[in-house]
Amino acid sequence: KAGVTQTPRYLIKTRGQQVTLSCSPISGHRSVSWYQQTPGQGLQFLFEYFSETQRNKGNFPGRFSGRQFSNSRSEMNVSTLELGDSALYLCASSRSGEDNVLTFGAGSRLTVL
Amino acid sequence: QKEVEQDPGPLSVPEGAIVSLNCTYSNSAFQYFMWYRQYSRKGPELLMYTYSSGNKEDGRFTAQVDKSSKYISLFIRDSQPSDSATYLCAMSEADSSYKLIFGSGTRLLVRP
């Protein structure tokens, strides 16, 4: 079956711009989580959505936002980009059950110049 | 101090060796413990999943959790060059199971 699909895979932006990243979860998965991965901080939790509602949020500024659509697809947005936002942004999906087994996508690599 | 500590390596071993990877943590509320493997330019892939303390074995992989010491381990037997990757430990509390806290990852190189 198809895995978690993230688009775009690579993108370059300049400071001050905004970016939108997209994630299509595994069919039947209703929970989508987003993580930021950088060499210095590692993987850090951004937020998690279930049935179009944000259930958890990490310690990131309000410039980072997300949403989930009725078909479980999710987008995250970063406004007023800073150099430090350069990172690999990973999306993960999970079934709606009690387990927390996440399946990750390959990520969207964002470079901010 | 980070909630989860993991030696970044790199760890270089010959093919066939037993590999031991470890993480320590400070949050006693962690209940779920996972190991992920990440190849270059790929997302993390779940290897092992353990709830609370104990051991779990899956093929060449064994995960151990010692909650009293706040210490988890992953053992890889008969290591192969294809095991060369970054190994990430991850943990979560029971009431925020989708919010994983990751270690920084250990780079493993298995030499042929």
PDB file of C-alpha atoms in Angstrom:
ATOM      1  CA  LYS A   1       0.000   0.000   0.000  1.00  0.00           C
ATOM      2  CA  ALA A   2       1.119   3.573  -0.543  1.00  0.00           C
ATOM      3  CA  GLY A   3       3.094   5.154   2.267  1.00  0.00           C
ATOM      4  CA  VAL A   4       3.032   8.684   3.609  1.00  0.00           C
ATOM      5  CA  THR A   5       3.558  11.143   0.769  1.00  0.00           C
ATOM      6  CA  GLN A   6       5.070  14.551   1.316  1.00  0.00           C
ATOM      7  CA  THR A   7       5.345  17.349  -1.217  1.00  0.00           C
ATOM      8  CA  PRO A   8       7.438  19.110  -2.217  1.00  0.00           C
ATOM      9  CA  ARG A   9      10.537  17.082  -1.395  1.00  0.00           C
ATOM     10  CA  TYR A  10      12.918  20.012  -1.710  1.00  0.00           C
ATOM     11  CA  LEU A  11      12.396  23.742  -1.714  1.00  0.00           C
ATOM     12  CA  ILE A  12      14.393  26.915  -1.319  1.00  0.00           C
ATOM     13  CA  LYS A  13      12.919  30.098   0.104  1.00  0.00           C
ATOM     14  CA  THR A  14      14.284  33.449   1.252  1.00  0.00           C
ATOM     15  CA  ARG A  15      13.904  35.070   4.639  1.00  0.00           C
ATOM     16  CA  GLY A  16      10.521  36.663   5.203  1.00  0.00           C
ATOM     17  CA  GLN A  17       8.685  34.424   2.759  1.00  0.00           C
ATOM     18  CA  GLN A  18       6.165  31.818   3.757  1.00  0.00           C
ATOM     19  CA  VAL A  19       5.937  28.157   2.825  1.00  0.00           C
ATOM     20  CA  THR A  20       3.243  25.499   2.745  1.00  0.00           C
ATOM     21  CA  LEU A  21       4.094  21.802   2.960  1.00  0.00           C
ATOM     22  CA  SER A  22       1.678  19.014   2.186  1.00  0.00           C
ATOM     23  CA  CYS A  23       1.239  15.514   3.593  1.00  0.00           C
ATOM     24  CA  SER A  24      -0.984  12.661   2.428  1.00  0.00           C
ATOM     25  CA  PRO A  25      -1.262   9.958   5.110  1.00  0.00           C
ATOM     26  CA  ILE A  26      -1.607   6.241   4.582  1.00  0.00           C
ATOM     27  CA  SER A  27      -5.125   5.362   3.514  1.00  0.00           C
ATOM     28  CA  GLY A  28      -7.260   4.807   6.604  1.00  0.00           C
ATOM     29  CA  HIS A  29      -4.945   6.719   8.927  1.00  0.00           C
ATOM     30  CA  ARG A  30      -6.705   9.616  10.610  1.00  0.00           C
ATOM     31  CA  SER A  31      -3.885  11.048  12.718  1.00  0.00           C
ATOM     32  CA  VAL A  32      -1.136  13.180  11.201  1.00  0.00           C
ATOM     33  CA  SER A  33       1.864  14.499  13.114  1.00  0.00           C
ATOM     34  CA  TRP A  34       4.555  16.919  11.998  1.00  0.00           C
ATOM     35  CA  TYR A  35       8.165  16.998  13.155  1.00  0.00           C
ATOM     36  CA  GLN A  36      11.115  19.265  12.423  1.00  0.00           C
ATOM     37  CA  GLN A  37      14.541  17.640  12.085  1.00  0.00           C
ATOM     38  CA  THR A  38      17.743  19.684  12.291  1.00  0.00           C
ATOM     39  CA  PRO A  39      21.356  18.618  12.945  1.00  0.00           C
ATOM     40  CA  GLY A  40      21.480  20.653  16.146  1.00  0.00           C
ATOM     41  CA  GLN A  41      18.107  19.906  17.728  1.00  0.00           C
ATOM     42  CA  GLY A  42      17.264  16.545  16.189  1.00  0.00           C
ATOM     43  CA  LEU A  43      13.615  15.611  15.728  1.00  0.00           C
ATOM     44  CA  GLN A  44      11.193  17.938  17.453  1.00  0.00           C
ATOM     45  CA  PHE A  45       7.419  17.586  17.617  1.00  0.00           C
ATOM     46  CA  LEU A  46       5.474  20.386  15.937  1.00  0.00           C
ATOM     47  CA  PHE A  47       1.813  19.351  16.156  1.00  0.00           C
ATOM     48  CA  GLU A  48      -0.625  16.489  15.721  1.00  0.00           C
ATOM     49  CA  TYR A  49      -4.044  16.447  14.069  1.00  0.00           C
ATOM     50  CA  PHE A  50      -6.846  13.942  14.357  1.00  0.00           C
ATOM     51  CA  SER A  51     -10.153  14.292  12.545  1.00  0.00           C
ATOM     52  CA  GLU A  52      -9.345  17.872  11.555  1.00  0.00           C
ATOM     53  CA  THR A  53      -8.615  18.911  15.184  1.00  0.00           C
ATOM     54  CA  GLN A  54      -5.238  19.789  16.626  1.00  0.00           C
ATOM     55  CA  ARG A  55      -4.742  17.499  19.632  1.00  0.00           C
ATOM     56  CA  ASN A  56      -1.154  18.321  20.579  1.00  0.00           C
ATOM     57  CA  LYS A  57       1.239  21.151  19.929  1.00  0.00           C
ATOM     58  CA  GLY A  58       4.966  21.415  20.492  1.00  0.00           C
ATOM     59  CA  ASN A  59       7.012  24.396  21.635  1.00  0.00           C
ATOM     60  CA  PHE A  60       7.248  26.302  18.388  1.00  0.00           C
ATOM     61  CA  PRO A  61       6.330  29.927  17.701  1.00  0.00           C
ATOM     62  CA  GLY A  62       3.001  30.875  16.198  1.00  0.00           C
ATOM     63  CA  ARG A  63       4.641  31.248  12.787  1.00  0.00           C
ATOM     64  CA  PHE A  64       4.259  27.495  12.531  1.00  0.00           C
ATOM     65  CA  SER A  65       0.714  26.395  11.864  1.00  0.00           C
ATOM     66  CA  GLY A  66      -1.095  23.474  10.354  1.00  0.00           C
ATOM     67  CA  ARG A  67      -4.431  22.067   9.426  1.00  0.00           C
ATOM     68  CA  GLN A  68      -6.037  18.796   8.471  1.00  0.00           C
ATOM     69  CA  PHE A  69      -8.711  18.272   5.872  1.00  0.00           C
ATOM     70  CA  SER A  70     -11.704  15.935   5.950  1.00  0.00           C
ATOM     71  CA  ASN A  71      -9.799  13.398   3.845  1.00  0.00           C
ATOM     72  CA  SER A  72      -7.033  13.369   6.534  1.00  0.00           C
ATOM     73  CA  ARG A  73      -4.547  15.137   4.279  1.00  0.00           C
ATOM     74  CA  SER A  74      -2.609  17.779   6.161  1.00  0.00           C
ATOM     75  CA  GLU A  75      -0.691  20.936   5.441  1.00  0.00           C
ATOM     76  CA  MET A  76       1.717  22.911   7.549  1.00  0.00           C
ATOM     77  CA  ASN A  77       2.599  26.531   7.010  1.00  0.00           C
ATOM     78  CA  VAL A  78       5.568  28.559   8.166  1.00  0.00           C
ATOM     79  CA  SER A  79       5.250  32.321   7.820  1.00  0.00           C
ATOM     80  CA  THR A  80       7.968  34.961   7.922  1.00  0.00           C
ATOM     81  CA  LEU A  81      10.707  32.434   7.349  1.00  0.00           C
ATOM     82  CA  GLU A  82      13.962  32.706   9.290  1.00  0.00           C
ATOM     83  CA  LEU A  83      17.332  31.141   8.498  1.00  0.00           C
ATOM     84  CA  GLY A  84      16.871  28.814  11.480  1.00  0.00           C
ATOM     85  CA  ASP A  85      13.773  27.311   9.881  1.00  0.00           C
ATOM     86  CA  SER A  86      15.994  25.436   7.432  1.00  0.00           C
ATOM     87  CA  ALA A  87      15.273  21.815   8.252  1.00  0.00           C
ATOM     88  CA  LEU A  88      13.779  18.534   7.168  1.00  0.00           C
ATOM     89  CA  TYR A  89      10.059  18.613   7.919  1.00  0.00           C
ATOM     90  CA  LEU A  90       8.655  15.155   8.496  1.00  0.00           C
ATOM     91  CA  CYS A  91       5.049  14.102   8.457  1.00  0.00           C
ATOM     92  CA  ALA A  92       3.892  10.893  10.122  1.00  0.00           C
ATOM     93  CA  SER A  93       0.526   9.178  10.113  1.00  0.00           C
ATOM     94  CA  SER A  94      -1.130   6.682  12.404  1.00  0.00           C
ATOM     95  CA  ARG A  95      -4.395   4.811  12.725  1.00  0.00           C
ATOM     96  CA  SER A  96      -6.976   6.264  15.057  1.00  0.00           C
ATOM     97  CA  GLY A  97      -6.520   3.513  17.646  1.00  0.00           C
ATOM     98  CA  GLU A  98      -4.749   3.577  21.017  1.00  0.00           C
ATOM     99  CA  ASP A  99      -1.326   2.689  19.663  1.00  0.00           C
ATOM    100  CA  ASN A 100       1.137   5.412  18.752  1.00  0.00           C
ATOM    101  CA  VAL A 101       2.925   3.651  15.958  1.00  0.00           C
ATOM    102  CA  LEU A 102       3.930   6.339  13.504  1.00  0.00           C
ATOM    103  CA  THR A 103       4.785   5.842   9.844  1.00  0.00           C
ATOM    104  CA  PHE A 104       6.927   8.665   8.535  1.00  0.00           C
ATOM    105  CA  GLY A 105       7.157  10.135   5.074  1.00  0.00           C
ATOM    106  CA  ALA A 106      10.475  10.958   3.416  1.00  0.00           C
ATOM    107  CA  GLY A 107      10.192  14.608   4.418  1.00  0.00           C
ATOM    108  CA  SER A 108      10.311  18.021   2.817  1.00  0.00           C
ATOM    109  CA  ARG A 109      13.739  19.619   2.962  1.00  0.00           C
ATOM    110  CA  LEU A 110      13.424  23.385   3.335  1.00  0.00           C
ATOM    111  CA  THR A 111      16.381  25.687   2.826  1.00  0.00           C
ATOM    112  CA  VAL A 112      15.974  29.327   3.831  1.00  0.00           C
ATOM    113  CA  LEU A 113      18.473  31.766   2.304  1.00  0.00           C
TER     114      LEU A 113
ATOM    115  CA  GLN B   1      19.732  18.884  29.894  1.00  0.00           C
ATOM    116  CA  LYS B   2      17.684  17.146  27.234  1.00  0.00           C
ATOM    117  CA  GLU B   3      14.840  14.829  28.213  1.00  0.00           C
ATOM    118  CA  VAL B   4      16.384  12.034  26.155  1.00  0.00           C
ATOM    119  CA  GLU B   5      20.146  11.572  25.780  1.00  0.00           C
ATOM    120  CA  GLN B   6      21.721   9.474  23.053  1.00  0.00           C
ATOM    121  CA  ASP B   7      25.362   9.174  22.021  1.00  0.00           C
ATOM    122  CA  PRO B   8      25.635  10.537  18.454  1.00  0.00           C
ATOM    123  CA  GLY B   9      28.497   8.229  17.510  1.00  0.00           C
ATOM    124  CA  PRO B  10      29.532   7.409  14.881  1.00  0.00           C
ATOM    125  CA  LEU B  11      29.791   3.782  15.906  1.00  0.00           C
ATOM    126  CA  SER B  12      31.835   1.648  13.513  1.00  0.00           C
ATOM    127  CA  VAL B  13      31.739  -2.151  13.796  1.00  0.00           C
ATOM    128  CA  PRO B  14      32.763  -5.077  11.574  1.00  0.00           C
ATOM    129  CA  GLU B  15      30.112  -7.137   9.835  1.00  0.00           C
ATOM    130  CA  GLY B  16      28.737  -9.851  12.123  1.00  0.00           C
ATOM    131  CA  ALA B  17      29.339  -7.911  15.335  1.00  0.00           C
ATOM    132  CA  ILE B  18      26.751  -7.408  18.049  1.00  0.00           C
ATOM    133  CA  VAL B  19      25.774  -3.762  18.258  1.00  0.00           C
ATOM    134  CA  SER B  20      24.509  -2.097  21.421  1.00  0.00           C
ATOM    135  CA  LEU B  21      22.726   1.257  21.194  1.00  0.00           C
ATOM    136  CA  ASN B  22      21.489   3.084  24.259  1.00  0.00           C
ATOM    137  CA  CYS B  23      19.424   6.011  25.465  1.00  0.00           C
ATOM    138  CA  THR B  24      18.848   7.502  28.878  1.00  0.00           C
ATOM    139  CA  TYR B  25      15.943   9.702  29.834  1.00  0.00           C
ATOM    140  CA  SER B  26      14.841  11.880  32.713  1.00  0.00           C
ATOM    141  CA  ASN B  27      11.029  11.912  32.473  1.00  0.00           C
ATOM    142  CA  SER B  28       9.585   9.115  34.628  1.00  0.00           C
ATOM    143  CA  ALA B  29       6.197   9.579  32.925  1.00  0.00           C
ATOM    144  CA  PHE B  30       7.427   8.008  29.687  1.00  0.00           C
ATOM    145  CA  GLN B  31       5.529   4.768  29.058  1.00  0.00           C
ATOM    146  CA  TYR B  32       6.086   4.011  25.376  1.00  0.00           C
ATOM    147  CA  PHE B  33       9.562   3.358  23.999  1.00  0.00           C
ATOM    148  CA  MET B  34      10.516   3.011  20.358  1.00  0.00           C
ATOM    149  CA  TRP B  35      13.519   2.605  18.135  1.00  0.00           C
ATOM    150  CA  TYR B  36      13.542   4.062  14.640  1.00  0.00           C
ATOM    151  CA  ARG B  37      16.077   3.593  11.869  1.00  0.00           C
ATOM    152  CA  GLN B  38      16.749   6.397   9.408  1.00  0.00           C
ATOM    153  CA  TYR B  39      18.668   6.016   6.198  1.00  0.00           C
ATOM    154  CA  SER B  40      20.118   9.033   4.425  1.00  0.00           C
ATOM    155  CA  ARG B  41      17.462  11.111   2.634  1.00  0.00           C
ATOM    156  CA  LYS B  42      14.670   8.959   4.089  1.00  0.00           C
ATOM    157  CA  GLY B  43      12.188   9.331   6.903  1.00  0.00           C
ATOM    158  CA  PRO B  44      12.546   7.324  10.141  1.00  0.00           C
ATOM    159  CA  GLU B  45      11.286   3.744  10.014  1.00  0.00           C
ATOM    160  CA  LEU B  46       9.921   2.027  13.120  1.00  0.00           C
ATOM    161  CA  LEU B  47      12.027  -0.941  14.229  1.00  0.00           C
ATOM    162  CA  MET B  48      10.862  -1.791  17.728  1.00  0.00           C
ATOM    163  CA  TYR B  49       8.018  -0.708  19.983  1.00  0.00           C
ATOM    164  CA  THR B  50       7.799  -1.477  23.698  1.00  0.00           C
ATOM    165  CA  TYR B  51       5.301  -0.517  26.343  1.00  0.00           C
ATOM    166  CA  SER B  52       6.695  -0.048  29.867  1.00  0.00           C
ATOM    167  CA  SER B  53       9.597  -2.215  31.079  1.00  0.00           C
ATOM    168  CA  GLY B  54      10.863  -5.484  29.689  1.00  0.00           C
ATOM    169  CA  ASN B  55      12.461  -7.049  26.649  1.00  0.00           C
ATOM    170  CA  LYS B  56      11.187  -7.530  23.129  1.00  0.00           C
ATOM    171  CA  GLU B  57      12.829  -9.525  20.384  1.00  0.00           C
ATOM    172  CA  ASP B  58      12.221  -9.365  16.644  1.00  0.00           C
ATOM    173  CA  GLY B  59      14.613 -11.300  14.451  1.00  0.00           C
ATOM    174  CA  ARG B  60      18.109  -9.879  14.913  1.00  0.00           C
ATOM    175  CA  PHE B  61      16.829  -6.983  17.026  1.00  0.00           C
ATOM    176  CA  THR B  62      16.230  -6.940  20.785  1.00  0.00           C
ATOM    177  CA  ALA B  63      14.892  -3.941  22.673  1.00  0.00           C
ATOM    178  CA  GLN B  64      15.255  -3.595  26.423  1.00  0.00           C
ATOM    179  CA  VAL B  65      13.617  -1.077  28.731  1.00  0.00           C
ATOM    180  CA  ASP B  66      14.704  -0.534  32.339  1.00  0.00           C
ATOM    181  CA  LYS B  67      12.371   2.077  33.777  1.00  0.00           C
ATOM    182  CA  SER B  68      13.986   1.943  37.221  1.00  0.00           C
ATOM    183  CA  SER B  69      17.261   3.135  35.663  1.00  0.00           C
ATOM    184  CA  LYS B  70      15.573   5.232  32.950  1.00  0.00           C
ATOM    185  CA  TYR B  71      17.629   3.402  30.365  1.00  0.00           C
ATOM    186  CA  ILE B  72      16.707   1.723  27.087  1.00  0.00           C
ATOM    187  CA  SER B  73      18.804  -0.353  24.726  1.00  0.00           C
ATOM    188  CA  LEU B  74      18.663  -1.806  21.244  1.00  0.00           C
ATOM    189  CA  PHE B  75      20.830  -4.806  20.387  1.00  0.00           C
ATOM    190  CA  ILE B  76      21.520  -5.842  16.812  1.00  0.00           C
ATOM    191  CA  ARG B  77      22.922  -9.344  16.342  1.00  0.00           C
ATOM    192  CA  ASP B  78      24.911 -10.459  13.296  1.00  0.00           C
ATOM    193  CA  SER B  79      25.091  -6.880  12.039  1.00  0.00           C
ATOM    194  CA  GLN B  80      25.076  -6.352   8.266  1.00  0.00           C
ATOM    195  CA  PRO B  81      26.351  -3.482   6.092  1.00  0.00           C
ATOM    196  CA  SER B  82      22.676  -2.776   5.298  1.00  0.00           C
ATOM    197  CA  ASP B  83      22.202  -1.920   8.987  1.00  0.00           C
ATOM    198  CA  SER B  84      24.362   1.172   8.462  1.00  0.00           C
ATOM    199  CA  ALA B  85      22.030   4.041   9.314  1.00  0.00           C
ATOM    200  CA  THR B  86      21.131   6.448  12.092  1.00  0.00           C
ATOM    201  CA  TYR B  87      19.220   4.867  14.975  1.00  0.00           C
ATOM    202  CA  LEU B  88      16.855   7.064  16.938  1.00  0.00           C
ATOM    203  CA  CYS B  89      15.244   6.241  20.235  1.00  0.00           C
ATOM    204  CA  ALA B  90      11.864   7.805  20.925  1.00  0.00           C
ATOM    205  CA  MET B  91       9.526   7.913  23.913  1.00  0.00           C
ATOM    206  CA  SER B  92       6.155   9.261  24.899  1.00  0.00           C
ATOM    207  CA  GLU B  93       3.894   9.690  27.879  1.00  0.00           C
ATOM    208  CA  ALA B  94       0.683   7.704  28.111  1.00  0.00           C
ATOM    209  CA  ASP B  95      -1.624  10.681  27.659  1.00  0.00           C
ATOM    210  CA  SER B  96       0.243  12.254  24.730  1.00  0.00           C
ATOM    211  CA  SER B  97       1.134   9.180  22.823  1.00  0.00           C
ATOM    212  CA  TYR B  98       1.486  10.909  19.496  1.00  0.00           C
ATOM    213  CA  LYS B  99       3.983  13.445  20.823  1.00  0.00           C
ATOM    214  CA  LEU B 100       7.232  11.533  20.611  1.00  0.00           C
ATOM    215  CA  ILE B 101      10.421  12.804  22.226  1.00  0.00           C
ATOM    216  CA  PHE B 102      13.417  11.668  20.202  1.00  0.00           C
ATOM    217  CA  GLY B 103      17.034  11.157  21.051  1.00  0.00           C
ATOM    218  CA  SER B 104      19.558  12.849  18.794  1.00  0.00           C
ATOM    219  CA  GLY B 105      20.334   9.579  17.011  1.00  0.00           C
ATOM    220  CA  THR B 106      23.398   7.339  16.806  1.00  0.00           C
ATOM    221  CA  ARG B 107      25.122   6.871  13.443  1.00  0.00           C
ATOM    222  CA  LEU B 108      26.058   3.247  12.887  1.00  0.00           C
ATOM    223  CA  LEU B 109      28.511   2.035  10.251  1.00  0.00           C
ATOM    224  CA  VAL B 110      28.868  -1.700   9.677  1.00  0.00           C
ATOM    225  CA  ARG B 111      32.067  -2.427   7.750  1.00  0.00           C
ATOM    226  CA  PRO B 112      32.050  -5.376   5.281  1.00  0.00           C
TER     227      PRO B 112
END
